[in-house]
Each structure stands twice: as C-alpha cells, then as structure tokens.
CSV table of C-alpha atoms and ligand atoms in Angstrom, one decimal:
chain,number,residue,atom,x,y,z
A,1,MET,CA,110.3,158.7,111.5
A,2,LEU,CA,110.7,161.9,109.4
A,3,GLU,CA,113.7,160.3,107.7
A,4,LYS,CA,111.8,157.2,106.8
A,5,ILE,CA,108.8,159.2,105.4
A,6,ARG,CA,111.2,161.3,103.3
A,7,GLU,CA,113.0,158.2,102.0
A,8,THR,CA,109.8,156.5,101.0
A,9,ALA,CA,108.4,159.6,99.3
A,10,ALA,CA,111.6,160.1,97.4
A,11,PHE,CA,111.6,156.5,96.2
A,12,ILE,CA,108.0,157.0,94.9
A,13,ARG,CA,108.7,160.3,93.3
A,14,ASN,CA,111.4,158.7,91.4
A,15,LYS,CA,109.1,156.1,90.0
A,16,ILE,CA,106.3,158.3,88.7
A,17,GLN,CA,105.8,161.0,86.1
A,18,THR,CA,103.3,163.3,87.8
A,19,VAL,CA,102.7,163.5,91.5
A,20,PRO,CA,99.0,163.5,92.3
A,21,ASN,CA,97.3,165.6,95.0
A,22,ILE,CA,94.5,163.0,95.5
A,23,ALA,CA,94.8,159.7,97.3
A,24,ILE,CA,92.3,156.9,97.6
A,25,ILE,CA,92.4,154.1,100.2
A,26,LEU,CA,90.3,151.1,99.1
A,27,GLY,CA,88.7,148.9,101.7
A,28,THR,CA,87.8,145.2,101.8
A,29,GLY,CA,86.0,144.0,98.6
A,30,LEU,CA,86.4,147.5,97.0
A,31,GLY,CA,89.5,146.8,94.9
A,32,GLU,CA,87.6,146.8,91.6
A,33,LEU,CA,87.6,150.5,91.4
A,34,VAL,CA,91.2,150.2,90.1
A,35,ARG,CA,89.8,148.9,86.8
A,36,GLU,CA,88.5,152.4,86.1
A,37,ILE,CA,92.0,153.9,86.4
A,38,ASP,CA,93.8,154.8,83.2
A,39,ASP,CA,97.5,154.9,82.5
A,40,LYS,CA,98.2,152.8,85.5
A,41,LYS,CA,101.6,152.4,87.2
A,42,ASP,CA,101.7,149.9,90.0
A,43,ILE,CA,104.2,149.9,92.8
A,44,PRO,CA,103.8,146.7,95.0
A,45,TYR,CA,104.1,147.4,98.7
A,46,GLU,CA,107.0,144.8,99.0
A,47,SER,CA,109.1,147.0,96.8
A,48,ILE,CA,108.6,150.2,98.7
A,49,PRO,CA,111.1,151.0,101.4
A,50,ASN,CA,109.7,151.2,104.9
A,51,PHE,CA,106.2,150.1,103.8
A,52,PRO,CA,104.5,147.3,105.8
A,53,VAL,CA,103.2,144.4,103.8
A,54,SER,CA,99.4,143.6,103.8
A,55,THR,CA,98.5,140.1,104.9
A,56,VAL,CA,94.7,139.8,104.7
A,57,GLU,CA,92.8,137.9,102.0
A,58,GLY,CA,91.1,140.3,99.7
A,59,HIS,CA,93.8,142.9,100.0
A,60,PHE,CA,96.4,143.0,97.2
A,61,GLY,CA,98.9,145.4,98.5
A,62,LYS,CA,100.0,147.9,95.9
A,63,LEU,CA,100.0,151.6,95.2
A,64,ILE,CA,98.5,152.4,91.9
A,65,PHE,CA,99.2,155.7,90.2
A,66,GLY,CA,97.0,156.8,87.3
A,67,LYS,CA,94.1,158.9,86.1
A,68,PHE,CA,90.6,158.7,87.7
A,69,GLY,CA,87.9,161.2,87.0
A,70,ASP,CA,90.3,163.1,84.7
A,71,LYS,CA,92.8,163.7,87.6
A,72,ASP,CA,96.0,162.2,88.7
A,73,VAL,CA,95.4,159.9,91.7
A,74,VAL,CA,97.2,157.4,93.8
A,75,VAL,CA,95.2,154.4,95.0
A,76,MET,CA,96.1,152.2,97.9
A,77,GLN,CA,94.8,148.8,97.0
A,78,GLY,CA,95.0,147.0,100.4
A,79,ARG,CA,95.5,148.8,103.6
A,80,PHE,CA,97.2,148.0,106.9
A,81,HIS,CA,94.8,147.1,109.8
A,82,TYR,CA,95.6,147.4,113.4
A,83,TYR,CA,94.3,143.8,114.0
A,84,GLU,CA,97.0,142.5,111.8
A,85,GLY,CA,99.5,143.4,114.5
A,86,TYR,CA,100.9,146.7,113.1
A,87,SER,CA,101.4,149.6,115.3
A,88,MET,CA,99.3,152.7,114.7
A,89,GLN,CA,102.4,154.4,113.2
A,90,GLU,CA,102.7,151.5,110.7
A,91,VAL,CA,98.9,151.6,109.9
A,92,THR,CA,99.1,155.3,109.1
A,93,PHE,CA,102.6,155.4,107.5
A,94,PRO,CA,101.2,155.5,103.9
A,95,VAL,CA,99.2,158.6,104.8
A,96,ARG,CA,102.4,160.2,106.1
A,97,VAL,CA,104.0,159.4,102.8
A,98,PHE,CA,101.0,160.9,101.0
A,99,GLN,CA,101.5,164.0,103.1
A,100,ALA,CA,105.2,164.2,102.0
A,101,LEU,CA,104.1,163.8,98.4
A,102,GLY,CA,101.8,166.8,98.7
A,103,ILE,CA,98.4,165.0,98.8
A,104,LYS,CA,95.6,167.4,99.6
A,105,TYR,CA,92.6,165.2,99.4
A,106,LEU,CA,92.2,161.7,100.9
A,107,PHE,CA,89.3,159.5,99.9
A,108,VAL,CA,88.7,156.4,102.1
A,109,SER,CA,86.4,153.4,101.8
A,110,ASN,CA,85.6,150.5,104.0
A,111,ALA,CA,83.2,147.7,104.7
A,112,ALA,CA,81.2,148.1,107.8
A,113,GLY,CA,78.4,146.6,109.9
A,114,GLY,CA,75.3,148.8,110.0
A,115,MET,CA,73.6,149.6,113.3
A,116,ASN,CA,71.1,152.1,112.1
A,117,SER,CA,67.8,150.2,111.6
A,118,SER,CA,67.1,152.1,108.4
A,119,PHE,CA,70.2,150.7,106.7
A,120,ASP,CA,70.2,147.7,104.4
A,121,ILE,CA,73.0,145.4,103.3
A,122,GLY,CA,74.6,147.0,100.2
A,123,ASP,CA,73.9,150.6,101.2
A,124,ILE,CA,76.6,153.2,101.0
A,125,MET,CA,77.0,155.4,104.1
A,126,LEU,CA,78.8,158.7,103.7
A,127,ILE,CA,80.8,159.1,106.9
A,128,ASP,CA,79.8,162.3,108.7
A,129,ASP,CA,82.0,161.8,111.7
A,130,HIS,CA,83.6,159.0,113.7
A,131,ILE,CA,84.0,157.7,117.2
A,132,ASN,CA,87.5,156.3,118.0
A,133,THR,CA,87.5,153.2,120.2
A,134,PHE,CA,90.9,151.9,119.1
A,135,PRO,CA,93.2,151.1,122.1
A,136,GLU,CA,96.1,153.0,120.6
A,137,HIS,CA,96.3,156.5,119.0
A,138,PRO,CA,98.3,157.2,115.9
A,139,LEU,CA,99.4,160.6,117.3
A,140,ARG,CA,100.5,159.3,120.7
A,141,GLY,CA,104.1,160.1,121.5
A,142,ARG,CA,106.4,162.7,120.2
A,143,ASN,CA,104.8,165.3,117.9
A,144,TYR,CA,106.8,166.5,114.9
A,145,LYS,CA,105.8,170.1,114.2
A,146,GLU,CA,106.7,169.5,110.6
A,147,LEU,CA,103.9,167.0,110.4
A,148,GLY,CA,101.2,168.9,112.2
A,149,PRO,CA,100.0,170.3,115.5
A,150,ARG,CA,100.2,168.6,118.9
A,151,PHE,CA,96.5,168.9,119.5
A,152,PRO,CA,94.8,168.7,116.1
A,153,ASP,CA,91.3,170.0,115.5
A,154,MET,CA,88.8,167.3,114.5
A,155,SER,CA,85.7,169.5,114.0
A,156,ASP,CA,85.6,168.9,110.3
A,157,ALA,CA,87.4,165.5,110.1
A,158,TYR,CA,85.3,164.5,107.2
A,159,SER,CA,85.2,167.6,105.0
A,160,ARG,CA,81.8,169.3,105.0
A,161,GLU,CA,82.5,170.7,101.6
A,162,LEU,CA,83.3,167.3,100.1
A,163,ARG,CA,80.4,165.7,101.9
A,164,LEU,CA,78.0,168.2,100.4
A,165,LEU,CA,79.5,167.6,97.0
A,166,ALA,CA,79.1,163.8,97.5
A,167,MET,CA,75.5,164.1,98.5
A,168,GLN,CA,74.7,166.3,95.5
A,169,ILE,CA,76.4,163.8,93.1
A,170,ALA,CA,74.5,160.9,94.7
A,171,ARG,CA,71.2,162.8,94.1
A,172,GLU,CA,72.1,163.6,90.5
A,173,ASN,CA,72.9,160.0,89.8
A,174,ASN,CA,69.9,158.5,91.7
A,175,ILE,CA,72.3,156.7,94.1
A,176,LYS,CA,70.9,156.0,97.6
A,177,LEU,CA,73.4,157.5,100.0
A,178,GLN,CA,73.0,157.0,103.7
A,179,HIS,CA,75.0,159.0,106.1
A,180,GLY,CA,76.1,158.7,109.7
A,181,VAL,CA,78.7,158.1,112.3
A,182,TYR,CA,81.4,155.4,111.9
A,183,VAL,CA,82.7,153.6,115.0
A,184,GLY,CA,86.3,152.5,114.6
A,185,THR,CA,87.1,149.4,116.6
A,186,GLN,CA,90.1,147.1,116.7
A,187,GLY,CA,88.6,143.8,115.7
A,188,PRO,CA,89.3,141.2,114.5
A,189,THR,CA,86.1,139.8,115.9
A,190,PHE,CA,82.8,141.1,114.5
A,191,GLU,CA,80.6,142.5,117.3
A,192,THR,CA,78.5,140.5,119.7
A,193,PRO,CA,74.8,141.7,119.6
A,194,ALA,CA,75.4,143.5,122.9
A,195,GLU,CA,78.4,145.3,121.4
A,196,TYR,CA,76.5,146.4,118.3
A,197,ASN,CA,73.8,147.7,120.6
A,198,TRP,CA,76.4,149.6,122.7
A,199,PHE,CA,77.9,151.2,119.6
A,200,ARG,CA,74.4,152.3,118.6
A,201,ILE,CA,73.7,153.8,122.0
A,202,ILE,CA,76.9,155.8,121.9
A,203,GLY,CA,75.9,157.3,118.6
A,204,GLY,CA,77.2,155.0,115.9
A,205,ASP,CA,75.5,154.1,112.7
A,206,ALA,CA,78.1,151.7,111.4
A,207,VAL,CA,81.1,149.9,112.8
A,208,GLY,CA,84.4,148.7,111.2
A,209,MET,CA,88.0,148.0,111.9
A,210,SER,CA,89.8,150.7,109.9
A,211,THR,CA,89.6,154.3,108.6
A,212,VAL,CA,89.7,156.1,111.9
A,213,PRO,CA,93.6,156.0,112.2
A,214,GLU,CA,94.1,157.2,108.6
A,215,ILE,CA,91.5,160.0,109.0
A,216,ILE,CA,93.2,161.2,112.2
A,217,VAL,CA,96.6,161.4,110.5
A,218,ALA,CA,95.0,163.0,107.4
A,219,ASN,CA,93.6,165.7,109.6
A,220,HIS,CA,96.8,166.2,111.4
A,221,ALA,CA,98.3,166.7,108.0
A,222,LYS,CA,95.6,169.2,107.1
A,223,MET,CA,94.2,167.1,104.2
A,224,GLN,CA,90.6,167.3,103.3
A,225,ALA,CA,89.1,163.8,103.8
A,226,LEU,CA,86.0,162.1,102.6
A,227,ALA,CA,85.0,158.5,103.5
A,228,PHE,CA,82.4,155.9,102.7
A,229,SER,CA,81.3,152.7,104.4
A,230,ILE,CA,79.7,149.9,102.4
A,231,ILE,CA,77.2,148.3,104.8
A,232,THR,CA,78.0,144.6,104.4
A,233,ASP,CA,76.1,143.2,107.4
A,234,LEU,CA,73.6,144.4,110.0
A,235,GLY,CA,74.1,144.8,113.7
A,236,VAL,CA,70.5,145.6,114.3
A,237,GLU,CA,68.5,143.6,116.8
A,238,GLY,CA,66.4,140.9,115.1
A,239,LYS,CA,68.6,141.1,111.9
A,240,ILE,CA,71.9,139.9,113.3
A,241,VAL,CA,73.1,136.7,111.5
A,242,GLU,CA,76.4,135.0,111.3
A,243,VAL,CA,78.8,137.0,109.3
A,244,THR,CA,81.9,135.9,107.5
A,245,HIS,CA,84.7,137.7,105.7
A,246,GLU,CA,83.5,136.3,102.4
A,247,ASP,CA,80.0,137.8,103.0
A,248,VAL,CA,81.6,141.1,103.7
A,249,GLN,CA,83.7,140.9,100.5
A,250,GLU,CA,80.7,140.0,98.4
A,251,ALA,CA,78.4,142.7,99.6
A,252,ALA,CA,81.2,145.3,99.2
A,253,ARG,CA,81.9,144.1,95.6
A,254,ILE,CA,78.2,144.5,94.6
A,255,ALA,CA,78.0,148.1,96.1
A,256,GLN,CA,81.3,149.2,94.8
A,257,PRO,CA,80.3,150.6,91.3
A,258,LYS,CA,78.0,153.1,93.0
A,259,MET,CA,80.7,154.2,95.4
A,260,ALA,CA,83.2,154.5,92.5
A,261,CYS,CA,80.8,156.7,90.6
A,262,ILE,CA,80.4,159.1,93.5
A,263,MET,CA,84.2,159.2,94.1
A,264,ARG,CA,84.9,159.8,90.5
A,265,GLU,CA,82.4,162.6,90.1
A,266,VAL,CA,83.6,164.3,93.3
A,267,ILE,CA,87.2,164.1,92.0
A,268,LYS,CA,86.1,165.7,88.7
A,269,ARG,CA,84.7,168.6,90.6
A,270,ILE,CA,87.5,169.4,93.0
A,271,GLU,CA,90.1,172.2,92.1
B,1,HPA,N1,81.9,144.9,112.4
B,1,HPA,C1,83.2,145.3,112.3
B,1,HPA,N2,83.8,145.4,111.1
B,1,HPA,C2,83.1,145.1,110.0
B,1,HPA,C3,81.8,144.6,110.1
B,1,HPA,C4,81.1,144.5,111.3
B,1,HPA,O1,80.0,144.1,111.5
B,1,HPA,N3,81.4,144.4,108.8
B,1,HPA,C5,82.5,144.7,108.0
B,1,HPA,N4,83.5,145.1,108.8
C-alpha cells in the first residue's frame, strides 16, 4: 500500500510544475467549479498508476491542477463511491496520494438528501460533523504509522476554524448557509421514508453516499477538512417524492455557484 501511494504521488509530481497544499473533491453535479480554475492541467484517472476509474454518470474522472482563489489546488472531478464496488482503501486512495503530495487542506462537496425540516432543495449545508453507517471502515486492518495513528481523533473532523471562516464568508456574500450533521450511508438506493426518519432520529440533517470515508482518511492524515452538502431532495415527512439521479444532478448544478464562491473565498483566506 505505501509503495503504491508513493508510486502514484511520484507520477503526479513529475507531471506538474507546483505541488499544491489544497485539494478539492467535487460531488455529483458539482463539476462546473472547474470552469473557475485557471492554468489548468488535467490528468485523467485512467492514466494514473494505481488509481481506480470512475464509472458513474455525471462523474468525469480526472485530477485537475491549477489556480483557484489565487492558490494552487488539485481538484478531483469525479470520486470513487463505495456502492460502485470499490473497497474502502480504493475509495480513499486519492486522499492517501494527496497526503503523500503534502496536501494540508481538503475541501469536499456532495449531493445529499435533507432530513432537517427547515431545509429546502438547493440549500447548501456546511457539514459540522458526520455519522458513519458504512459497513466497512477505511482504516480497518493494518495501520501504517507513517500514515497516521491507530486510533485517530475525530473531535474536529470538520475543522472548526475553516467552518467559522465559511460561515463568515457566507454572511458577507448573503449566501444562505445551513449547517448540520451528515449521515454517510452505502447506497445505492435512496432512503425509504422510514430510513430518512431513522437517520433524523439518530441526529442527521442530511444523508448521502460519500464523503465520510475521505474525511476519515483526511483526519488520519492530519489534514484540515471542510465539507458541504448540496440538498438535492428532501427526506422530510410529507415532502418525500420520487427522486432520480438526474434530479440530484440538476439541483446540485443550480446551487453550485454559491458553493464555489464560499470555497474560493475560504481558500483565499487560508495561510
Ligand atoms: N440519499 C442518499 N444520497 C443522496 C440523496 C439521498 O436522498 N440525495 C443525494 N444523494
């Protein structure tokens, strides 16, 4: 595993001029943020040794290096989901490569179903914390001390400092920003009404099929993480309607400029 991570990081280092310390993982329907990146250099996943290849519609599958918010960043356009059949080590492999490249900040976005009755479709939720219901854990098995501790702390999994900054920026730009707890679940089914209700009862505000594995590995790697959910459908009693992948993509696409604005301004103000 360490050897693979090193090999992939070396391959990437060879392809780029400057190595960033900020990484962004884009969720379903949120790929348009890459239009705001200057001096782009793309590396398709297929060409990267040891990288899994993304299979889901709406995910393009490349690393994009460039400038965003005046800083060097690397963007993952298209991520690996557990429901696609990848192991948790595969899902989080890119985050390990980011660690090897020296990434200090990880920004993550996703599309999610809202369970909080004050949420509307198109809202952005700043993730304060998460609940992990995935059946497999990315850190299960042998722990490599070089990568992080056996029992990682998760008390500030979503950096308080970055969250405060994001909230301040949302206020300054008149962007409505909800916040709450993200429940990570394996999918690929959307929830039944009873499941949405269950996730609400256990303390969730939104539910989705990603993010939790990457955030766990980022914390293991001592990165500071910040994540946003775009609320693309509602799991609130009385408001539950049929939901399709296309609805999710469309709602995310509409909300994405606001999320990009917050991310860009946060990035400008770090370091
Ligand atoms: N549930 C799980 N994942 C999702 C949802 C949802 O309602 N919406 C977008 N991703």
